[in-house]
mmCIF file of C-alpha atoms in Angstrom:
data_model
loop_
_atom_site.group_PDB
_atom_site.id
_atom_site.type_symbol
_atom_site.label_atom_id
_atom_site.label_comp_id
_atom_site.label_asym_id
_atom_site.label_seq_id
_atom_site.Cartn_x
_atom_site.Cartn_y
_atom_site.Cartn_z
ATOM 1 C CA UNK K 1 139.628 24.698 216.153
ATOM 2 C CA UNK K 2 138.448 25.597 212.627
ATOM 3 C CA UNK K 3 139.784 22.257 211.335
ATOM 4 C CA UNK K 4 143.265 22.961 212.770
ATOM 5 C CA UNK K 5 144.969 21.524 215.839
ATOM 6 C CA UNK K 6 146.340 24.098 218.289
ATOM 7 C CA UNK K 7 148.425 23.485 221.380
ATOM 8 C CA UNK K 8 151.846 22.188 222.374
ATOM 9 C CA UNK K 9 153.973 20.768 219.573
ATOM 10 C CA UNK K 10 153.931 17.171 220.906
ATOM 11 C CA UNK K 11 150.139 17.266 221.276
ATOM 12 C CA UNK K 12 149.649 18.627 217.757
ATOM 13 C CA UNK K 13 151.982 15.961 216.370
ATOM 14 C CA UNK K 14 150.043 13.239 218.181
ATOM 15 C CA UNK K 15 146.656 14.431 216.951
ATOM 16 C CA UNK K 16 147.859 14.770 213.364
ATOM 17 C CA UNK K 17 149.232 11.229 213.498
ATOM 18 C CA UNK K 18 145.912 9.915 214.780
ATOM 19 C CA UNK K 19 144.049 11.784 212.061
ATOM 20 C CA UNK K 20 146.322 10.327 209.381
ATOM 21 C CA UNK K 21 145.828 6.847 210.825
ATOM 22 C CA UNK K 22 142.069 7.301 210.710
ATOM 23 C CA UNK K 23 142.282 8.376 207.074
ATOM 24 C CA UNK K 24 144.341 5.274 206.287
ATOM 25 C CA UNK K 25 141.543 3.147 207.709
ATOM 26 C CA UNK K 26 138.805 4.631 205.509
ATOM 27 C CA UNK K 27 138.365 1.419 203.432
ATOM 28 C CA UNK K 28 137.472 -0.460 206.635
ATOM 29 C CA UNK K 29 134.986 2.262 207.525
ATOM 30 C CA UNK K 30 133.449 1.949 204.076
ATOM 31 C CA UNK K 31 133.108 -1.803 204.545
ATOM 32 C CA UNK K 32 131.365 -1.280 207.892
ATOM 33 C CA UNK K 33 128.935 1.182 206.313
ATOM 34 C CA UNK K 34 128.180 -1.299 203.534
ATOM 35 C CA UNK K 35 127.551 -4.088 206.052
ATOM 36 C CA UNK K 36 125.175 -1.827 207.942
ATOM 37 C CA UNK K 37 122.996 -1.520 204.866
ATOM 38 C CA UNK K 38 123.201 -5.122 203.681
ATOM 39 C CA UNK K 39 122.818 -7.087 206.912
ATOM 40 C CA UNK K 40 119.246 -8.018 207.832
ATOM 41 C CA UNK K 41 120.219 -9.188 211.321
ATOM 42 C CA UNK K 42 117.721 -8.522 214.071
ATOM 43 C CA UNK K 43 116.385 -10.401 217.085
ATOM 44 C CA UNK K 44 113.241 -9.962 219.182
ATOM 45 C CA UNK K 45 113.323 -9.914 222.985
ATOM 46 C CA UNK K 46 109.790 -11.276 223.383
ATOM 47 C CA UNK K 47 107.806 -8.156 224.261
ATOM 48 C CA UNK K 48 106.436 -4.979 222.689
ATOM 49 C CA UNK K 49 104.359 -1.942 223.628
ATOM 50 C CA UNK K 50 100.698 -1.606 222.768
ATOM 51 C CA UNK K 51 100.678 2.061 223.816
ATOM 52 C CA UNK K 52 102.897 5.140 223.801
ATOM 53 C CA UNK K 53 105.895 4.960 226.148
ATOM 54 C CA UNK K 54 105.491 7.973 228.438
ATOM 55 C CA UNK K 55 108.819 8.638 230.127
ATOM 56 C CA UNK K 56 110.645 10.866 232.585
ATOM 57 C CA UNK K 57 114.273 11.941 232.828
ATOM 58 C CA UNK K 58 116.329 12.258 236.009
ATOM 59 C CA UNK K 59 119.303 14.488 235.247
ATOM 60 C CA UNK K 60 121.146 13.818 238.531
ATOM 61 C CA UNK K 61 124.730 12.907 237.747
ATOM 62 C CA UNK K 62 124.363 13.402 233.992
ATOM 63 C CA UNK K 63 127.686 13.316 232.175
ATOM 64 C CA UNK K 64 126.882 15.544 229.197
ATOM 65 C CA UNK K 65 125.160 18.905 228.950
ATOM 66 C CA UNK K 66 122.554 17.994 226.340
ATOM 67 C CA UNK K 67 121.913 14.454 227.548
ATOM 68 C CA UNK K 68 118.125 14.790 227.671
ATOM 69 C CA UNK K 69 117.985 15.916 224.047
ATOM 70 C CA UNK K 70 120.275 13.040 223.064
ATOM 71 C CA UNK K 71 117.980 10.549 224.779
ATOM 72 C CA UNK K 72 114.967 12.006 222.980
ATOM 73 C CA UNK K 73 116.710 11.684 219.630
ATOM 74 C CA UNK K 74 117.669 8.113 220.470
ATOM 75 C CA UNK K 75 114.065 7.325 221.358
ATOM 76 C CA UNK K 76 112.664 8.905 218.208
ATOM 77 C CA UNK K 77 115.090 7.079 215.905
ATOM 78 C CA UNK K 78 112.720 4.083 216.070
ATOM 79 C CA UNK K 79 109.431 5.946 215.467
ATOM 80 C CA UNK K 80 107.326 6.847 212.453
ATOM 81 C CA UNK K 81 108.738 6.908 208.932
ATOM 82 C CA UNK K 82 112.371 5.757 209.016
ATOM 83 C CA UNK K 83 114.595 6.298 206.002
ATOM 84 C CA UNK K 84 118.116 4.896 205.824
ATOM 85 C CA UNK K 85 120.209 2.636 203.592
ATOM 86 C CA UNK K 86 118.125 3.715 200.582
ATOM 87 C CA UNK K 87 115.067 2.173 202.239
ATOM 88 C CA UNK K 88 112.003 3.483 204.015
ATOM 89 C CA UNK K 89 109.956 1.633 206.629
ATOM 90 C CA UNK K 90 107.160 2.647 208.969
ATOM 91 C CA UNK K 91 107.088 1.979 212.702
ATOM 92 C CA UNK K 92 104.106 2.541 215.004
ATOM 93 C CA UNK K 93 106.332 2.540 218.112
ATOM 94 C CA UNK K 94 105.720 5.772 220.011
ATOM 95 C CA UNK K 95 107.187 7.648 222.959
ATOM 96 C CA UNK K 96 106.314 10.844 224.779
ATOM 97 C CA UNK K 97 108.762 12.668 227.044
ATOM 98 C CA UNK K 98 106.828 14.127 229.989
ATOM 99 C CA UNK K 99 109.158 16.026 232.311
ATOM 100 C CA UNK K 100 112.175 15.922 234.635
ATOM 101 C CA UNK K 101 111.827 13.618 237.618
ATOM 102 C CA UNK K 102 113.452 13.212 241.027
ATOM 103 C CA UNK K 103 112.827 9.480 241.251
ATOM 104 C CA UNK K 104 115.630 7.222 240.054
ATOM 105 C CA UNK K 105 115.559 4.421 237.481
ATOM 106 C CA UNK K 106 114.833 1.090 239.159
ATOM 107 C CA UNK K 107 118.218 -0.490 238.531
ATOM 108 C CA UNK K 108 121.025 -1.608 240.831
ATOM 109 C CA UNK K 109 124.703 -0.673 240.701
ATOM 110 C CA UNK K 110 125.334 -4.192 239.394
ATOM 111 C CA UNK K 111 123.084 -3.532 236.413
ATOM 112 C CA UNK K 112 120.179 -5.607 237.711
ATOM 113 C CA UNK K 113 116.512 -4.714 237.659
ATOM 114 C CA UNK K 114 114.958 -3.798 240.998
ATOM 115 C CA UNK K 115 111.252 -3.538 241.767
ATOM 116 C CA UNK K 116 109.137 -1.635 239.251
ATOM 117 C CA UNK K 117 106.921 1.261 240.312
ATOM 118 C CA UNK K 118 104.825 2.083 237.252
ATOM 119 C CA UNK K 119 107.004 4.955 235.955
ATOM 120 C CA UNK K 120 109.358 4.882 232.965
ATOM 121 C CA UNK K 121 112.447 6.725 234.210
ATOM 122 C CA UNK K 122 115.755 7.283 232.405
ATOM 123 C CA UNK K 123 118.797 8.486 234.311
ATOM 124 C CA UNK K 124 122.392 8.028 235.396
ATOM 125 C CA UNK K 125 124.265 5.965 237.944
ATOM 126 C CA UNK K 126 126.938 3.414 238.643
ATOM 127 C CA UNK K 127 127.114 0.288 236.466
ATOM 128 C CA UNK K 128 129.549 -2.635 236.224
ATOM 129 C CA UNK K 129 132.912 -2.050 234.550
ATOM 130 C CA UNK K 130 132.599 -1.946 230.773
ATOM 131 C CA UNK K 131 128.841 -1.382 230.766
ATOM 132 C CA UNK K 132 127.647 1.853 229.140
ATOM 133 C CA UNK K 133 123.912 1.470 229.703
ATOM 134 C CA UNK K 134 121.247 -0.962 230.853
ATOM 135 C CA UNK K 135 117.529 -1.090 230.069
ATOM 136 C CA UNK K 136 115.081 -3.005 232.256
ATOM 137 C CA UNK K 137 111.645 -3.851 230.869
ATOM 138 C CA UNK K 138 108.784 -5.340 232.880
ATOM 139 C CA UNK K 139 106.192 -7.204 230.817
ATOM 140 C CA UNK K 140 103.348 -9.648 231.380
ATOM 141 C CA UNK K 141 103.003 -13.260 230.289
ATOM 142 C CA UNK K 142 101.587 -12.213 226.944
ATOM 143 C CA UNK K 143 104.625 -10.106 226.060
ATOM 144 C CA UNK K 144 102.931 -6.774 226.737
ATOM 145 C CA UNK K 145 105.472 -4.295 228.095
ATOM 146 C CA UNK K 146 104.287 -2.354 231.167
ATOM 147 C CA UNK K 147 107.310 -0.366 232.332
ATOM 148 C CA UNK K 148 110.893 0.336 231.307
ATOM 149 C CA UNK K 149 113.757 2.125 233.062
ATOM 150 C CA UNK K 150 117.232 2.982 231.779
ATOM 151 C CA UNK K 151 120.492 3.746 233.543
ATOM 152 C CA UNK K 152 123.540 5.234 231.814
ATOM 153 C CA UNK K 153 126.959 4.764 233.408
ATOM 154 C CA UNK K 154 128.611 7.667 235.218
ATOM 155 C CA UNK K 155 131.998 5.964 235.002
ATOM 156 C CA UNK K 156 132.706 7.151 231.443
ATOM 157 C CA UNK K 157 133.208 10.398 229.563
ATOM 158 C CA UNK K 158 130.271 11.273 227.310
ATOM 159 C CA UNK K 159 129.442 13.660 224.491
ATOM 160 C CA UNK K 160 126.051 15.014 223.388
ATOM 161 C CA UNK K 161 127.087 17.526 220.750
ATOM 162 C CA UNK K 162 126.823 17.321 216.966
ATOM 163 C CA UNK K 163 130.438 16.163 216.765
ATOM 164 C CA UNK K 164 132.475 14.026 219.144
ATOM 165 C CA UNK K 165 136.207 13.764 219.850
ATOM 166 C CA UNK K 166 138.552 12.043 222.240
ATOM 167 C CA UNK K 167 137.874 9.138 224.562
ATOM 168 C CA UNK K 168 134.152 9.786 224.857
ATOM 169 C CA UNK K 169 131.006 7.840 224.074
ATOM 170 C CA UNK K 170 128.218 9.486 222.136
ATOM 171 C CA UNK K 171 125.097 9.726 224.307
ATOM 172 C CA UNK K 172 122.716 9.642 221.358
ATOM 173 C CA UNK K 173 124.312 6.478 219.947
ATOM 174 C CA UNK K 174 124.094 4.599 223.239
ATOM 175 C CA UNK K 175 120.565 5.908 223.842
ATOM 176 C CA UNK K 176 119.455 4.725 220.408
ATOM 177 C CA UNK K 177 120.757 1.249 221.276
ATOM 178 C CA UNK K 178 119.063 1.239 224.690
ATOM 179 C CA UNK K 179 115.749 2.407 223.234
ATOM 180 C CA UNK K 180 116.011 -0.462 220.778
ATOM 181 C CA UNK K 181 116.025 -2.750 223.828
ATOM 182 C CA UNK K 182 113.127 -0.856 225.337
ATOM 183 C CA UNK K 183 111.004 -1.376 222.223
ATOM 184 C CA UNK K 184 111.753 -5.097 222.165
ATOM 185 C CA UNK K 185 114.933 -5.693 220.180
ATOM 186 C CA UNK K 186 117.745 -7.902 221.457
ATOM 187 C CA UNK K 187 121.454 -7.949 220.607
ATOM 188 C CA UNK K 188 122.716 -9.148 217.229
ATOM 189 C CA UNK K 189 126.169 -10.429 216.347
ATOM 190 C CA UNK K 190 129.125 -8.058 216.301
ATOM 191 C CA UNK K 191 130.161 -7.201 212.756
ATOM 192 C CA UNK K 192 126.657 -6.827 211.364
ATOM 193 C CA UNK K 193 126.899 -3.034 211.531
ATOM 194 C CA UNK K 194 123.560 -2.676 213.301
ATOM 195 C CA UNK K 195 122.635 -0.359 216.180
ATOM 196 C CA UNK K 196 121.765 -3.454 218.196
ATOM 197 C CA UNK K 197 125.313 -4.821 218.211
ATOM 198 C CA UNK K 198 126.351 -5.418 221.848
ATOM 199 C CA UNK K 199 129.272 -2.971 221.963
ATOM 200 C CA UNK K 200 130.741 0.164 220.425
ATOM 201 C CA UNK K 201 133.766 2.419 220.567
ATOM 202 C CA UNK K 202 134.620 6.044 221.183
ATOM 203 C CA UNK K 203 132.691 8.582 219.110
ATOM 204 C CA UNK K 204 131.091 6.034 216.768
ATOM 205 C CA UNK K 205 128.468 8.438 215.455
ATOM 206 C CA UNK K 206 127.244 6.034 212.769
ATOM 207 C CA UNK K 207 125.096 4.390 215.453
ATOM 208 C CA UNK K 208 122.783 7.397 215.507
ATOM 209 C CA UNK K 209 120.981 5.981 212.476
ATOM 210 C CA UNK K 210 119.490 2.516 212.077
ATOM 211 C CA UNK K 211 120.877 -0.238 209.899
ATOM 212 C CA UNK K 212 118.867 -2.436 207.564
ATOM 213 C CA UNK K 213 118.398 -5.140 210.204
ATOM 214 C CA UNK K 214 117.343 -2.579 212.828
ATOM 215 C CA UNK K 215 114.759 -1.183 210.423
ATOM 216 C CA UNK K 216 113.477 -4.649 209.585
ATOM 217 C CA UNK K 217 113.142 -5.483 213.265
ATOM 218 C CA UNK K 218 111.300 -2.381 214.409
ATOM 219 C CA UNK K 219 108.916 -2.415 211.429
ATOM 220 C CA UNK K 220 108.167 -6.098 212.060
ATOM 221 C CA UNK K 221 107.390 -5.539 215.747
ATOM 222 C CA UNK K 222 105.409 -2.340 215.102
#
């Protein structure tokens, strides 16, 4: 609270120790930030959208209060004029949030894609251990995307506020990654510092903004 830890003495001691450890690791964090802006790694999934992605949100089971807003920010990270890493690119990818929905995303508890129904629905549900989110995209033989659904795992603790602390995953960061999949980007190698890396840790807020490779990818596809 107000930049000071309050609570039992052992808890305060533990949090101060963790904070000092994080400070000691700042050079590594600096290296990661540099990699994010130097790596050009990106990979296409083989599809893209010719029109605006009009989507719905099912808030049943949501694990953070402002989850819908976090998903919208994640979606918009890939649209329009994007400035990061001292670069600016333009993307014609577009999305339009419509309203809350009662229908569920067409995904299984095992993270598989079930039958599509013509609606782009984002929501929450069970997923396999270690999986934060899954995006399913249905597209035709020419690579034209027709529908996409997303499911975010209810088996974790999440955060959707400006800051994040503890053993939580940032909803906006994971949503930005999943919307990258939705628009047609695949995973890149771990260590490249890009949003489209296959995994992340607790409260890694740096993933809210795109890396150089992410920007190259989205501006190439759109």
